[in-house]
JSON list of C-alpha atoms in Angstrom, two decimals:
[
{"chain": "G", "resi": 24, "resn": "LEU", "atom": "CA", "xyz": [-75.73, 52.65, 27.46]},
{"chain": "G", "resi": 25, "resn": "ARG", "atom": "CA", "xyz": [-74.31, 54.99, 24.94]},
{"chain": "G", "resi": 26, "resn": "VAL", "atom": "CA", "xyz": [-71.35, 55.78, 27.07]},
{"chain": "G", "resi": 27, "resn": "ASP", "atom": "CA", "xyz": [-70.92, 52.25, 28.05]},
{"chain": "G", "resi": 28, "resn": "ALA", "atom": "CA", "xyz": [-70.83, 51.37, 24.37]},
{"chain": "G", "resi": 29, "resn": "ALA", "atom": "CA", "xyz": [-68.47, 54.13, 23.48]},
{"chain": "G", "resi": 30, "resn": "GLU", "atom": "CA", "xyz": [-66.20, 53.13, 26.32]},
{"chain": "G", "resi": 31, "resn": "LEU", "atom": "CA", "xyz": [-66.79, 49.35, 25.23]},
{"chain": "G", "resi": 32, "resn": "ASP", "atom": "CA", "xyz": [-65.74, 50.30, 21.65]},
{"chain": "G", "resi": 33, "resn": "ALA", "atom": "CA", "xyz": [-62.78, 52.40, 23.02]},
{"chain": "G", "resi": 34, "resn": "ALA", "atom": "CA", "xyz": [-61.68, 49.41, 25.12]},
{"chain": "G", "resi": 35, "resn": "LEU", "atom": "CA", "xyz": [-62.11, 46.96, 22.27]},
{"chain": "G", "resi": 36, "resn": "ALA", "atom": "CA", "xyz": [-60.15, 49.16, 19.93]},
{"chain": "G", "resi": 37, "resn": "GLN", "atom": "CA", "xyz": [-57.32, 49.61, 22.43]},
{"chain": "G", "resi": 38, "resn": "GLU", "atom": "CA", "xyz": [-57.27, 45.77, 23.04]},
{"chain": "G", "resi": 39, "resn": "GLU", "atom": "CA", "xyz": [-57.17, 45.14, 19.22]},
{"chain": "G", "resi": 40, "resn": "ALA", "atom": "CA", "xyz": [-54.28, 47.51, 18.97]},
{"chain": "G", "resi": 41, "resn": "GLY", "atom": "CA", "xyz": [-52.34, 45.93, 21.67]},
{"chain": "G", "resi": 42, "resn": "ALA", "atom": "CA", "xyz": [-53.17, 42.44, 20.10]},
{"chain": "G", "resi": 43, "resn": "VAL", "atom": "CA", "xyz": [-51.85, 43.70, 16.77]},
{"chain": "G", "resi": 44, "resn": "GLU", "atom": "CA", "xyz": [-48.74, 45.28, 18.20]},
{"chain": "G", "resi": 45, "resn": "ALA", "atom": "CA", "xyz": [-48.22, 42.04, 20.13]},
{"chain": "G", "resi": 46, "resn": "ALA", "atom": "CA", "xyz": [-48.71, 39.94, 16.83]},
{"chain": "G", "resi": 47, "resn": "GLU", "atom": "CA", "xyz": [-46.32, 42.29, 14.87]},
{"chain": "G", "resi": 48, "resn": "GLU", "atom": "CA", "xyz": [-43.64, 41.99, 17.64]},
{"chain": "G", "resi": 49, "resn": "LYS", "atom": "CA", "xyz": [-44.19, 38.27, 17.59]},
{"chain": "G", "resi": 50, "resn": "LEU", "atom": "CA", "xyz": [-43.87, 38.33, 13.80]},
{"chain": "G", "resi": 51, "resn": "ARG", "atom": "CA", "xyz": [-40.60, 40.68, 14.04]},
{"chain": "G", "resi": 52, "resn": "SER", "atom": "CA", "xyz": [-39.24, 38.15, 16.42]},
{"chain": "G", "resi": 53, "resn": "ALA", "atom": "CA", "xyz": [-40.06, 35.16, 14.23]},
{"chain": "G", "resi": 54, "resn": "GLN", "atom": "CA", "xyz": [-38.62, 36.80, 11.27]},
{"chain": "G", "resi": 55, "resn": "LYS", "atom": "CA", "xyz": [-35.51, 37.67, 13.19]},
{"chain": "G", "resi": 56, "resn": "ASP", "atom": "CA", "xyz": [-35.20, 33.86, 14.10]},
{"chain": "G", "resi": 57, "resn": "LEU", "atom": "CA", "xyz": [-35.64, 32.86, 10.53]},
{"chain": "G", "resi": 58, "resn": "VAL", "atom": "CA", "xyz": [-32.92, 35.05, 9.29]},
{"chain": "G", "resi": 59, "resn": "GLU", "atom": "CA", "xyz": [-30.50, 33.73, 12.24]},
{"chain": "G", "resi": 60, "resn": "LEU", "atom": "CA", "xyz": [-31.52, 30.16, 11.13]},
{"chain": "G", "resi": 61, "resn": "LYS", "atom": "CA", "xyz": [-31.12, 30.59, 7.67]},
{"chain": "G", "resi": 62, "resn": "ASP", "atom": "CA", "xyz": [-27.71, 32.11, 8.50]},
{"chain": "G", "resi": 63, "resn": "ARG", "atom": "CA", "xyz": [-26.69, 29.02, 10.64]},
{"chain": "G", "resi": 64, "resn": "HIS", "atom": "CA", "xyz": [-28.00, 26.89, 8.01]},
{"chain": "G", "resi": 65, "resn": "LEU", "atom": "CA", "xyz": [-26.00, 28.56, 5.23]},
{"chain": "G", "resi": 66, "resn": "ARG", "atom": "CA", "xyz": [-22.90, 28.29, 7.42]},
{"chain": "G", "resi": 67, "resn": "LYS", "atom": "CA", "xyz": [-23.36, 24.59, 8.25]},
{"chain": "G", "resi": 68, "resn": "LEU", "atom": "CA", "xyz": [-24.10, 23.85, 4.44]},
{"chain": "G", "resi": 69, "resn": "ALA", "atom": "CA", "xyz": [-20.70, 25.81, 3.79]},
{"chain": "G", "resi": 70, "resn": "GLU", "atom": "CA", "xyz": [-18.96, 23.96, 6.56]},
{"chain": "G", "resi": 71, "resn": "PHE", "atom": "CA", "xyz": [-20.25, 20.52, 5.16]},
{"chain": "G", "resi": 72, "resn": "GLU", "atom": "CA", "xyz": [-19.10, 21.63, 1.48]},
{"chain": "G", "resi": 73, "resn": "ASN", "atom": "CA", "xyz": [-15.80, 22.51, 2.87]},
{"chain": "G", "resi": 74, "resn": "HIS", "atom": "CA", "xyz": [-15.56, 19.10, 4.80]},
{"chain": "G", "resi": 75, "resn": "LYS", "atom": "CA", "xyz": [-16.62, 17.05, 1.63]},
{"chain": "G", "resi": 76, "resn": "LYS", "atom": "CA", "xyz": [-14.24, 18.94, -0.65]},
{"chain": "G", "resi": 77, "resn": "ARG", "atom": "CA", "xyz": [-11.22, 18.40, 2.04]},
{"chain": "G", "resi": 78, "resn": "SER", "atom": "CA", "xyz": [-12.32, 14.76, 2.26]},
{"chain": "G", "resi": 79, "resn": "GLU", "atom": "CA", "xyz": [-12.40, 14.27, -1.35]},
{"chain": "G", "resi": 80, "resn": "ARG", "atom": "CA", "xyz": [-8.73, 15.93, -1.75]},
{"chain": "G", "resi": 81, "resn": "GLU", "atom": "CA", "xyz": [-7.52, 13.69, 1.24]},
{"chain": "G", "resi": 82, "resn": "ARG", "atom": "CA", "xyz": [-8.89, 10.61, -0.24]},
{"chain": "G", "resi": 83, "resn": "GLN", "atom": "CA", "xyz": [-7.50, 11.25, -3.74]},
{"chain": "G", "resi": 84, "resn": "GLU", "atom": "CA", "xyz": [-4.06, 12.16, -2.20]},
{"chain": "G", "resi": 85, "resn": "TYR", "atom": "CA", "xyz": [-4.15, 8.95, -0.31]},
{"chain": "G", "resi": 86, "resn": "PHE", "atom": "CA", "xyz": [-4.96, 6.98, -3.71]},
{"chain": "G", "resi": 87, "resn": "LYS", "atom": "CA", "xyz": [-1.99, 8.94, -5.38]},
{"chain": "G", "resi": 88, "resn": "ILE", "atom": "CA", "xyz": [0.38, 7.91, -2.63]},
{"chain": "G", "resi": 89, "resn": "ALA", "atom": "CA", "xyz": [-0.92, 4.35, -2.48]},
{"chain": "G", "resi": 90, "resn": "LEU", "atom": "CA", "xyz": [-0.81, 4.19, -6.41]},
{"chain": "G", "resi": 91, "resn": "ALA", "atom": "CA", "xyz": [2.70, 5.32, -6.34]},
{"chain": "G", "resi": 92, "resn": "GLY", "atom": "CA", "xyz": [3.81, 2.80, -3.73]},
{"chain": "G", "resi": 93, "resn": "PHE", "atom": "CA", "xyz": [2.15, -0.02, -5.88]},
{"chain": "G", "resi": 94, "resn": "VAL", "atom": "CA", "xyz": [3.72, 1.24, -9.07]},
{"chain": "G", "resi": 95, "resn": "ASN", "atom": "CA", "xyz": [7.15, 1.29, -7.42]},
{"chain": "G", "resi": 96, "resn": "ASP", "atom": "CA", "xyz": [6.55, -2.37, -6.29]},
{"chain": "G", "resi": 97, "resn": "PHE", "atom": "CA", "xyz": [5.28, -3.23, -9.96]},
{"chain": "G", "resi": 98, "resn": "LEU", "atom": "CA", "xyz": [7.93, -1.55, -12.09]},
{"chain": "G", "resi": 99, "resn": "PRO", "atom": "CA", "xyz": [10.53, -4.23, -11.56]},
{"chain": "G", "resi": 100, "resn": "ILE", "atom": "CA", "xyz": [8.09, -6.88, -12.53]},
{"chain": "G", "resi": 101, "resn": "LEU", "atom": "CA", "xyz": [7.18, -4.82, -15.58]},
{"chain": "G", "resi": 102, "resn": "ASP", "atom": "CA", "xyz": [10.90, -4.40, -16.37]},
{"chain": "G", "resi": 103, "resn": "ASN", "atom": "CA", "xyz": [11.40, -8.15, -16.24]},
{"chain": "G", "resi": 104, "resn": "PHE", "atom": "CA", "xyz": [8.47, -8.76, -18.53]},
{"chain": "G", "resi": 105, "resn": "GLU", "atom": "CA", "xyz": [9.75, -6.33, -21.22]},
{"chain": "G", "resi": 106, "resn": "ARG", "atom": "CA", "xyz": [13.26, -7.73, -21.23]},
{"chain": "G", "resi": 107, "resn": "ALA", "atom": "CA", "xyz": [11.57, -11.32, -21.64]},
{"chain": "G", "resi": 108, "resn": "LEU", "atom": "CA", "xyz": [9.78, -10.26, -24.50]},
{"chain": "G", "resi": 109, "resn": "GLU", "atom": "CA", "xyz": [13.05, -8.50, -26.10]},
{"chain": "G", "resi": 110, "resn": "HIS", "atom": "CA", "xyz": [15.08, -11.72, -25.66]},
{"chain": "G", "resi": 111, "resn": "ALA", "atom": "CA", "xyz": [11.81, -13.90, -27.22]},
{"chain": "G", "resi": 112, "resn": "ARG", "atom": "CA", "xyz": [12.65, -15.05, -30.77]},
{"chain": "G", "resi": 113, "resn": "PRO", "atom": "CA", "xyz": [10.43, -13.62, -33.64]},
{"chain": "G", "resi": 114, "resn": "GLU", "atom": "CA", "xyz": [8.98, -17.17, -34.27]},
{"chain": "G", "resi": 115, "resn": "ASP", "atom": "CA", "xyz": [8.09, -17.56, -30.60]},
{"chain": "G", "resi": 116, "resn": "LEU", "atom": "CA", "xyz": [6.03, -14.22, -30.60]},
{"chain": "G", "resi": 117, "resn": "GLN", "atom": "CA", "xyz": [4.12, -15.29, -34.03]},
{"chain": "G", "resi": 118, "resn": "SER", "atom": "CA", "xyz": [2.89, -18.68, -32.15]},
{"chain": "G", "resi": 119, "resn": "ASP", "atom": "CA", "xyz": [-0.59, -18.35, -30.52]},
{"chain": "G", "resi": 120, "resn": "PHE", "atom": "CA", "xyz": [1.25, -18.06, -27.01]},
{"chain": "G", "resi": 121, "resn": "GLY", "atom": "CA", "xyz": [3.40, -15.55, -28.06]},
{"chain": "G", "resi": 122, "resn": "GLN", "atom": "CA", "xyz": [0.43, -13.55, -29.45]},
{"chain": "G", "resi": 123, "resn": "GLY", "atom": "CA", "xyz": [-1.36, -13.89, -26.19]},
{"chain": "G", "resi": 124, "resn": "ILE", "atom": "CA", "xyz": [1.66, -12.55, -24.45]},
{"chain": "G", "resi": 125, "resn": "VAL", "atom": "CA", "xyz": [1.87, -9.55, -26.83]},
{"chain": "G", "resi": 126, "resn": "ILE", "atom": "CA", "xyz": [-1.78, -8.92, -25.91]},
{"chain": "G", "resi": 127, "resn": "ILE", "atom": "CA", "xyz": [-1.17, -9.23, -22.19]},
{"chain": "G", "resi": 128, "resn": "ARG", "atom": "CA", "xyz": [1.52, -6.43, -22.72]},
{"chain": "G", "resi": 129, "resn": "LYS", "atom": "CA", "xyz": [-0.69, -4.35, -24.66]},
{"chain": "G", "resi": 130, "resn": "GLN", "atom": "CA", "xyz": [-3.33, -4.52, -22.08]},
{"chain": "G", "resi": 131, "resn": "LEU", "atom": "CA", "xyz": [-0.80, -3.76, -19.12]},
{"chain": "G", "resi": 132, "resn": "HIS", "atom": "CA", "xyz": [0.28, -0.64, -21.04]},
{"chain": "G", "resi": 133, "resn": "GLU", "atom": "CA", "xyz": [-3.22, 0.62, -21.46]},
{"chain": "G", "resi": 134, "resn": "LEU", "atom": "CA", "xyz": [-4.19, -0.06, -17.93]},
{"chain": "G", "resi": 135, "resn": "TRP", "atom": "CA", "xyz": [-0.99, 1.97, -16.57]},
{"chain": "G", "resi": 136, "resn": "LYS", "atom": "CA", "xyz": [-1.84, 4.75, -18.93]},
{"chain": "G", "resi": 137, "resn": "ARG", "atom": "CA", "xyz": [-5.43, 4.96, -17.58]},
{"chain": "G", "resi": 138, "resn": "TYR", "atom": "CA", "xyz": [-3.87, 5.31, -14.12]},
{"chain": "G", "resi": 139, "resn": "GLY", "atom": "CA", "xyz": [-1.41, 7.96, -15.40]},
{"chain": "G", "resi": 140, "resn": "LEU", "atom": "CA", "xyz": [1.75, 5.78, -15.97]},
{"chain": "G", "resi": 141, "resn": "ILE", "atom": "CA", "xyz": [3.51, 7.22, -18.91]},
{"chain": "G", "resi": 142, "resn": "PRO", "atom": "CA", "xyz": [6.98, 6.20, -19.97]},
{"chain": "G", "resi": 143, "resn": "ILE", "atom": "CA", "xyz": [9.60, 8.94, -20.51]},
{"chain": "G", "resi": 144, "resn": "ASP", "atom": "CA", "xyz": [10.66, 9.95, -23.95]},
{"chain": "G", "resi": 145, "resn": "THR", "atom": "CA", "xyz": [14.18, 8.84, -24.53]},
{"chain": "G", "resi": 146, "resn": "SER", "atom": "CA", "xyz": [14.55, 10.01, -28.13]},
{"chain": "G", "resi": 147, "resn": "GLY", "atom": "CA", "xyz": [16.61, 13.01, -28.53]},
{"chain": "G", "resi": 148, "resn": "ALA", "atom": "CA", "xyz": [18.85, 15.01, -26.06]},
{"chain": "G", "resi": 149, "resn": "PHE", "atom": "CA", "xyz": [19.55, 14.01, -22.62]},
{"chain": "G", "resi": 150, "resn": "ASP", "atom": "CA", "xyz": [17.67, 15.90, -19.82]},
{"chain": "G", "resi": 151, "resn": "PRO", "atom": "CA", "xyz": [19.07, 15.40, -16.31]},
{"chain": "G", "resi": 152, "resn": "ASN", "atom": "CA", "xyz": [15.50, 15.98, -14.84]},
{"chain": "G", "resi": 153, "resn": "LEU", "atom": "CA", "xyz": [14.14, 12.97, -16.49]},
{"chain": "G", "resi": 154, "resn": "HIS", "atom": "CA", "xyz": [17.20, 10.81, -17.57]},
{"chain": "G", "resi": 155, "resn": "GLU", "atom": "CA", "xyz": [19.93, 9.38, -15.63]},
{"chain": "G", "resi": 156, "resn": "ALA", "atom": "CA", "xyz": [23.26, 8.61, -17.59]},
{"chain": "G", "resi": 157, "resn": "VAL", "atom": "CA", "xyz": [24.62, 5.14, -16.68]},
{"chain": "G", "resi": 158, "resn": "THR", "atom": "CA", "xyz": [27.12, 5.08, -19.41]},
{"chain": "G", "resi": 159, "resn": "THR", "atom": "CA", "xyz": [28.47, 7.24, -22.18]},
{"chain": "G", "resi": 160, "resn": "GLU", "atom": "CA", "xyz": [29.81, 6.36, -25.74]},
{"chain": "G", "resi": 161, "resn": "GLU", "atom": "CA", "xyz": [32.35, 8.57, -27.54]},
{"chain": "G", "resi": 162, "resn": "THR", "atom": "CA", "xyz": [31.07, 9.19, -30.94]},
{"chain": "G", "resi": 163, "resn": "ASP", "atom": "CA", "xyz": [31.02, 11.66, -33.77]},
{"chain": "G", "resi": 164, "resn": "ARG", "atom": "CA", "xyz": [27.72, 10.25, -35.63]},
{"chain": "G", "resi": 165, "resn": "VAL", "atom": "CA", "xyz": [25.42, 12.38, -33.29]},
{"chain": "G", "resi": 166, "resn": "PRO", "atom": "CA", "xyz": [25.95, 15.63, -31.32]},
{"chain": "G", "resi": 167, "resn": "PRO", "atom": "CA", "xyz": [26.85, 15.27, -27.81]},
{"chain": "G", "resi": 168, "resn": "ASN", "atom": "CA", "xyz": [24.43, 14.56, -24.91]},
{"chain": "G", "resi": 169, "resn": "THR", "atom": "CA", "xyz": [22.13, 12.55, -27.39]},
{"chain": "G", "resi": 170, "resn": "ILE", "atom": "CA", "xyz": [20.58, 9.56, -25.84]},
{"chain": "G", "resi": 171, "resn": "LEU", "atom": "CA", "xyz": [22.05, 6.55, -27.92]},
{"chain": "G", "resi": 172, "resn": "GLU", "atom": "CA", "xyz": [20.01, 3.72, -25.93]},
{"chain": "G", "resi": 173, "resn": "GLU", "atom": "CA", "xyz": [17.66, 3.37, -23.19]},
{"chain": "G", "resi": 174, "resn": "MET", "atom": "CA", "xyz": [18.81, 0.87, -20.52]},
{"chain": "G", "resi": 175, "resn": "GLN", "atom": "CA", "xyz": [15.91, 1.08, -18.18]},
{"chain": "G", "resi": 176, "resn": "LYS", "atom": "CA", "xyz": [12.28, 2.81, -18.87]},
{"chain": "G", "resi": 177, "resn": "GLY", "atom": "CA", "xyz": [11.73, 5.75, -16.86]},
{"chain": "G", "resi": 178, "resn": "TYR", "atom": "CA", "xyz": [8.03, 6.93, -15.80]},
{"chain": "G", "resi": 179, "resn": "PHE", "atom": "CA", "xyz": [5.78, 9.65, -14.83]},
{"chain": "G", "resi": 180, "resn": "LEU", "atom": "CA", "xyz": [2.94, 9.09, -12.67]},
{"chain": "G", "resi": 181, "resn": "ASN", "atom": "CA", "xyz": [0.28, 11.33, -13.06]},
{"chain": "G", "resi": 182, "resn": "GLU", "atom": "CA", "xyz": [2.65, 14.10, -14.50]},
{"chain": "G", "resi": 183, "resn": "ARG", "atom": "CA", "xyz": [5.17, 13.58, -11.44]},
{"chain": "G", "resi": 184, "resn": "LEU", "atom": "CA", "xyz": [8.49, 11.76, -12.15]},
{"chain": "G", "resi": 185, "resn": "ILE", "atom": "CA", "xyz": [8.39, 8.43, -10.46]},
{"chain": "G", "resi": 186, "resn": "ARG", "atom": "CA", "xyz": [11.67, 6.96, -11.92]},
{"chain": "G", "resi": 187, "resn": "PRO", "atom": "CA", "xyz": [14.28, 8.66, -14.29]},
{"chain": "G", "resi": 188, "resn": "ALA", "atom": "CA", "xyz": [15.16, 6.62, -17.46]},
{"chain": "G", "resi": 189, "resn": "PHE", "atom": "CA", "xyz": [18.56, 5.15, -17.36]},
{"chain": "G", "resi": 190, "resn": "VAL", "atom": "CA", "xyz": [20.30, 5.83, -20.63]},
{"chain": "G", "resi": 191, "resn": "LYS", "atom": "CA", "xyz": [23.47, 5.68, -22.47]},
{"chain": "G", "resi": 192, "resn": "VAL", "atom": "CA", "xyz": [24.60, 9.20, -23.66]},
{"chain": "G", "resi": 193, "resn": "SER", "atom": "CA", "xyz": [26.84, 10.30, -26.57]},
{"chain": "G", "resi": 194, "resn": "VAL", "atom": "CA", "xyz": [29.96, 12.18, -25.78]},
{"chain": "G", "resi": 195, "resn": "ARG", "atom": "CA", "xyz": [32.30, 14.08, -28.06]},
{"chain": "G", "resi": 196, "resn": "LYS", "atom": "CA", "xyz": [35.48, 11.96, -29.40]},
{"chain": "G", "resi": 197, "resn": "PRO", "atom": "CA", "xyz": [38.43, 13.41, -27.91]},
{"chain": "G", "resi": 198, "resn": "ASP", "atom": "CA", "xyz": [40.36, 15.46, -30.74]},
{"chain": "G", "resi": 199, "resn": "PRO", "atom": "CA", "xyz": [43.88, 13.48, -31.00]},
{"chain": "G", "resi": 200, "resn": "ASP", "atom": "CA", "xyz": [45.66, 16.49, -32.04]},
{"chain": "G", "resi": 201, "resn": "ALA", "atom": "CA", "xyz": [44.44, 18.26, -28.82]},
{"chain": "G", "resi": 202, "resn": "ALA", "atom": "CA", "xyz": [45.75, 15.43, -26.54]},
{"chain": "G", "resi": 203, "resn": "SER", "atom": "CA", "xyz": [49.06, 17.00, -25.59]},
{"chain": "G", "resi": 204, "resn": "PRO", "atom": "CA", "xyz": [50.58, 20.56, -26.04]},
{"chain": "G", "resi": 205, "resn": "GLY", "atom": "CA", "xyz": [53.78, 19.15, -27.64]},
{"chain": "G", "resi": 206, "resn": "GLY", "atom": "CA", "xyz": [51.75, 17.81, -30.75]},
{"chain": "G", "resi": 207, "resn": "SER", "atom": "CA", "xyz": [52.40, 14.25, -29.78]},
{"chain": "G", "resi": 208, "resn": "GLY", "atom": "CA", "xyz": [49.51, 12.39, -31.04]},
{"chain": "G", "resi": 209, "resn": "PRO", "atom": "CA", "xyz": [48.93, 8.77, -32.04]},
{"chain": "G", "resi": 210, "resn": "GLY", "atom": "CA", "xyz": [51.73, 7.47, -34.52]},
{"chain": "G", "resi": 211, "resn": "ARG", "atom": "CA", "xyz": [54.30, 9.93, -33.07]},
{"chain": "G", "resi": 212, "resn": "ASP", "atom": "CA", "xyz": [57.12, 9.23, -30.89]},
{"chain": "G", "resi": 213, "resn": "SER", "atom": "CA", "xyz": [56.90, 11.30, -27.77]},
{"chain": "G", "resi": 214, "resn": "ARG", "atom": "CA", "xyz": [60.35, 10.57, -26.69]},
{"chain": "G", "resi": 215, "resn": "GLY", "atom": "CA", "xyz": [61.79, 13.17, -29.03]}
]
């Protein structure tokens, strides 16, 4: 019986070693599968985040395009509203109705500012990138290329030029003595 017990112990030990080795192999396989699953999961998360970011960029771009279209359609109405207010008599603007219109004007400007519509500055020098000179005036009161008057407001929409400002620009008065090489200027008879 002793031999049989020793053989039995050896057989059990061998069986146990085989079971441990099989369990360790299953564990290694499960760990490998887990690593692969984690890797795939991380890739899918990254793909999802990229898709989410791309969708958000596309949505924002679509919104900007739609807003620009709407602003282009709305600007003539805003221009006419401003012209009407410019032609209102001071006493009309002091009435309750006039004060209501002034409040509406302020609310419109605040709304547009919130959406990124900013008027172009027309004080100072003419900039062909922002202004369109629709007329000029000869003057020596200010330096040449100075904006004298804003004819129509120009606007930026979210830092992009959406419409240039139409302006009147100063030009240098011609020098009467430099008008002709023979020295005949105003008040001189050019017939000789």
